[in-house]
XYZ file of C-alpha atoms in Angstrom:
314
model
C 221.572 206.740 165.366
C 221.616 207.340 168.614
C 218.366 205.609 169.855
C 220.073 202.349 168.063
C 220.940 199.334 170.212
C 223.395 196.634 170.260
C 221.169 193.829 169.540
C 219.493 195.494 166.555
C 223.280 195.948 165.129
C 224.003 192.171 165.690
C 220.642 190.986 163.477
C 221.121 193.341 160.726
C 225.095 191.914 160.559
C 223.746 188.573 160.350
C 221.123 189.091 158.457
C 223.856 191.136 155.958
C 225.924 188.368 155.683
C 223.817 185.564 154.648
C 221.680 188.057 152.785
C 218.821 185.832 153.793
C 216.462 187.234 156.612
C 215.117 183.510 157.367
C 218.782 181.818 157.585
C 219.499 184.904 159.851
C 216.671 183.775 162.079
C 218.459 180.429 162.162
C 221.648 181.449 163.307
C 220.407 184.152 165.582
C 217.336 181.452 167.024
C 214.751 184.124 166.404
C 211.494 184.266 164.523
C 211.943 185.458 161.161
C 209.425 188.072 162.188
C 211.347 189.363 164.687
C 214.647 189.497 162.895
C 212.568 191.220 160.537
C 211.242 193.794 163.082
C 215.006 194.734 163.998
C 216.197 195.930 160.706
C 213.135 197.552 159.744
C 213.790 199.651 163.218
C 217.148 199.930 162.638
C 216.444 201.493 159.271
C 214.107 204.076 161.519
C 217.225 205.178 163.274
C 219.248 205.302 160.107
C 216.368 207.167 157.870
C 217.822 204.656 154.701
C 217.048 201.722 154.071
C 219.792 198.917 153.987
C 218.300 196.508 151.942
C 217.194 196.067 148.505
C 214.868 193.257 147.027
C 215.461 192.105 143.156
C 213.275 189.151 142.702
C 213.500 186.814 145.886
C 216.730 188.145 146.623
C 217.772 190.870 148.932
C 221.208 193.189 148.507
C 222.698 195.631 150.777
C 222.016 199.297 149.712
C 225.341 201.664 149.616
C 223.525 202.908 153.366
C 223.658 198.902 154.434
C 227.314 198.454 152.852
C 228.394 201.429 155.388
C 226.353 200.387 157.903
C 228.028 197.125 157.811
C 231.335 198.237 157.801
C 230.326 200.196 160.880
C 228.355 197.730 162.919
C 231.207 195.307 162.735
C 233.333 197.624 164.061
C 231.315 198.479 166.877
C 230.482 194.723 167.868
C 233.941 194.099 167.745
C 234.281 196.873 170.313
C 231.807 195.214 172.881
C 232.583 192.126 172.271
C 237.107 193.675 173.213
C 235.340 194.631 176.333
C 233.684 192.346 177.496
C 237.192 190.651 176.961
C 238.884 192.939 179.126
C 236.133 192.102 182.326
C 236.440 188.634 182.044
C 240.419 189.367 182.413
C 240.149 190.951 185.339
C 237.350 189.098 187.105
C 239.458 185.509 186.843
C 238.017 182.233 186.027
C 235.254 182.472 189.281
C 233.855 185.287 187.493
C 234.694 185.602 183.881
C 232.395 184.942 181.261
C 232.955 181.607 178.503
C 232.546 182.041 175.245
C 232.826 179.046 173.350
C 231.569 176.984 170.042
C 230.837 174.421 168.963
C 230.694 172.659 165.762
C 226.708 170.613 165.764
C 228.264 166.691 165.643
C 229.639 168.414 169.319
C 226.426 169.304 170.947
C 225.566 165.596 171.498
C 228.103 165.500 174.730
C 229.238 169.102 175.016
C 226.537 170.602 177.192
C 228.258 167.696 179.584
C 231.261 168.592 179.338
C 230.149 172.277 179.772
C 228.364 171.322 183.172
C 230.645 169.163 184.629
C 233.874 172.097 184.295
C 231.144 174.844 185.714
C 230.560 172.975 188.509
C 234.094 172.938 189.536
C 233.978 176.369 188.613
C 230.710 178.527 190.628
C 230.057 181.560 189.335
C 231.275 181.371 185.142
C 228.647 182.623 182.788
C 228.847 181.137 179.642
C 227.828 181.527 176.118
C 227.496 178.523 174.047
C 226.657 178.805 170.245
C 226.433 175.722 167.867
C 227.566 175.987 164.261
C 227.631 174.283 161.448
C 231.403 174.425 160.129
C 230.982 177.928 157.312
C 229.523 179.743 160.342
C 232.261 178.475 162.715
C 234.877 179.629 160.843
C 232.987 182.720 160.917
C 232.762 182.520 164.181
C 236.876 182.817 164.590
C 238.090 185.046 161.436
C 235.378 187.172 163.016
C 237.417 187.084 166.602
C 233.232 186.451 167.651
C 234.250 183.520 169.758
C 237.215 182.530 172.592
C 237.200 179.214 171.720
C 235.660 176.645 169.150
C 236.068 172.782 169.106
C 235.633 171.631 165.673
C 236.941 168.204 163.692
C 239.214 170.219 160.675
C 240.810 173.123 161.989
C 240.705 176.063 159.357
C 243.103 176.495 156.534
C 243.651 179.823 155.984
C 242.886 181.553 159.671
C 246.054 181.525 161.432
C 245.343 179.389 164.390
C 246.322 177.496 167.481
C 244.724 174.096 166.962
C 245.687 170.673 169.360
C 243.896 167.568 169.270
C 242.081 166.462 172.825
C 240.334 163.217 171.760
C 239.233 160.768 168.989
C 236.651 161.040 167.203
C 235.323 158.031 165.367
C 232.956 158.164 162.576
C 230.759 154.827 161.812
C 228.274 153.723 158.867
C 224.901 152.878 160.641
C 221.696 151.474 158.888
C 218.364 149.962 160.926
C 218.550 147.028 162.935
C 217.218 144.987 160.396
C 218.989 146.290 157.301
C 220.584 143.157 155.119
C 224.211 144.480 155.716
C 223.689 143.885 159.688
C 225.352 140.826 160.747
C 227.730 140.681 158.249
C 231.637 140.838 159.359
C 234.199 142.244 157.164
C 232.322 144.278 154.318
C 234.245 145.711 151.929
C 234.027 149.254 151.344
C 233.331 148.630 147.549
C 230.168 147.102 147.942
C 228.556 149.924 149.625
C 228.360 151.090 146.229
C 224.994 150.057 145.827
C 223.637 151.303 149.468
C 221.239 154.196 149.187
C 222.980 157.031 151.323
C 221.189 159.945 153.467
C 224.171 162.598 154.131
C 225.100 165.599 155.963
C 225.295 168.995 153.561
C 228.407 169.176 151.180
C 231.527 171.430 152.556
C 229.822 170.264 156.249
C 232.375 168.125 158.848
C 230.855 164.810 158.840
C 231.056 165.663 154.923
C 234.654 165.735 154.932
C 234.466 162.988 157.143
C 233.334 160.824 154.570
C 234.875 162.084 151.508
C 238.387 161.451 153.560
C 237.241 158.408 154.906
C 236.069 156.353 151.400
C 239.279 157.886 149.779
C 237.256 157.724 146.291
C 236.682 154.003 146.491
C 232.755 154.224 146.321
C 232.469 155.085 142.553
C 229.308 157.042 142.032
C 227.502 156.814 145.551
C 224.106 156.624 145.686
C 222.914 159.752 147.794
C 219.205 159.404 148.754
C 218.676 162.678 150.426
C 220.984 165.004 151.373
C 220.044 166.577 155.004
C 221.354 169.290 157.229
C 219.892 167.539 160.121
C 221.571 164.705 161.690
C 218.947 164.073 163.775
C 216.995 163.774 160.865
C 219.348 161.330 159.077
C 219.331 160.003 162.323
C 215.545 159.056 162.115
C 214.903 158.348 157.957
C 218.257 155.808 158.630
C 215.637 154.184 161.639
C 213.109 154.567 159.221
C 214.505 151.685 156.491
C 215.401 154.394 153.604
C 218.969 154.513 153.685
C 222.505 154.253 155.972
C 224.396 156.873 156.868
C 227.986 157.901 157.506
C 228.101 159.484 161.024
C 229.796 160.524 163.601
C 229.834 157.774 166.466
C 229.171 160.207 169.520
C 226.443 161.240 167.675
C 224.536 157.870 167.736
C 225.390 156.472 171.165
C 222.017 156.797 172.607
C 220.338 154.806 169.322
C 223.022 152.019 169.569
C 222.515 151.502 173.231
C 218.599 150.844 173.212
C 219.033 149.207 169.364
C 217.422 151.586 167.288
C 220.638 151.818 164.925
C 223.044 149.396 164.014
C 226.188 149.738 163.132
C 227.797 147.661 159.665
C 230.713 146.256 160.106
C 232.994 147.903 156.916
C 236.468 147.465 156.291
C 238.540 150.300 157.826
C 236.171 151.502 159.825
C 235.628 153.211 162.429
C 236.998 156.064 160.497
C 239.370 157.827 163.537
C 239.726 161.525 163.340
C 240.017 163.727 166.399
C 238.167 166.811 168.289
C 239.672 169.730 168.321
C 240.208 173.139 170.776
C 241.061 176.121 168.071
C 241.542 179.280 168.983
C 243.479 182.726 166.948
C 247.016 182.401 167.298
C 246.998 186.884 168.023
C 244.350 186.027 170.392
C 245.030 186.730 174.877
C 242.575 184.228 175.932
C 240.615 185.297 178.856
C 241.107 183.013 182.169
C 238.589 181.222 181.823
C 238.781 180.339 178.290
C 242.506 179.421 179.275
C 240.843 177.060 182.190
C 238.567 175.448 180.217
C 241.285 174.399 177.573
C 243.162 173.003 179.941
C 240.678 171.437 181.194
C 239.941 169.478 177.390
C 242.930 168.494 177.276
C 243.192 166.564 180.104
C 240.113 165.352 180.684
C 237.897 165.874 177.476
C 238.866 162.148 175.675
C 237.947 160.506 179.304
C 234.710 162.712 180.303
C 233.581 162.225 176.352
C 233.980 157.990 176.815
C 232.356 158.332 180.226
C 229.329 160.527 178.035
C 229.123 158.532 174.738
C 229.702 155.180 175.962
C 232.446 155.423 172.631
C 235.767 153.995 173.508
C 238.119 153.333 170.826
C 238.862 151.924 167.333
C 238.378 148.475 168.830
C 235.459 148.880 171.072
C 232.031 149.825 168.972
C 229.171 148.696 169.244
C 228.438 145.658 167.398
C 225.135 143.611 166.318
């Protein structure tokens, strides 16, 4: 075990949590062979197999269960040491650890760029996750701040809204409903929808926005990628319920159109979230204050989406 590396432990933890080398590779932004190599090297240091395969599924061995416990403890110790050093450095020399829900990656890098411009010397660790992965980052104390739509339940967190987050229904510009006004939501029951996966923030927002008014929703495709959904809608394969912040560019250039549906846009909020017991490093506290004071106006400038009554119309 003396030659095992922190990188190997981190890769092993993700594979053990996902129980899938391919999903772990996707989360870590590595190739599957690279993930397999890290695990294999760790097994070599341990001297025991950490996983076993039964059919198409993998499972932790008894050694793997023990190793997972100690790996998480070691990773947490390194994280706490990193936090302690960041606190000593203050804002300018600190490291900002932040995770954002996938819909936020359409504007969030530009928010971060503005913050970094004002605070030279800050280093950054940014990760983009779906809701399930983001909640794990919070519960395991692997991120200082999380930016999301729905604050978590069952985790003791501080949740503060900092900007409005409108959701709209989009279609290809030549869709028959484009140009119609005050479309009753119930009339969309005959339309084919291309949707995000169940459990995602977008899916949950859609359920809230529809409030059971569309019975037997016709789902043409369920896709994990917002980009792929947009391309499918542009191709005329259906309509979609999406964050207005994810489609601002397509609306501007006329590749997508917003349907004028009664009760839309659905207005939710962006939240900045952290564990209640967490002592935020100065850089994380400074970024949180930056979001609270200027996040809404900057998002408006970046996306061109200004509010409930200022959505692009066909």
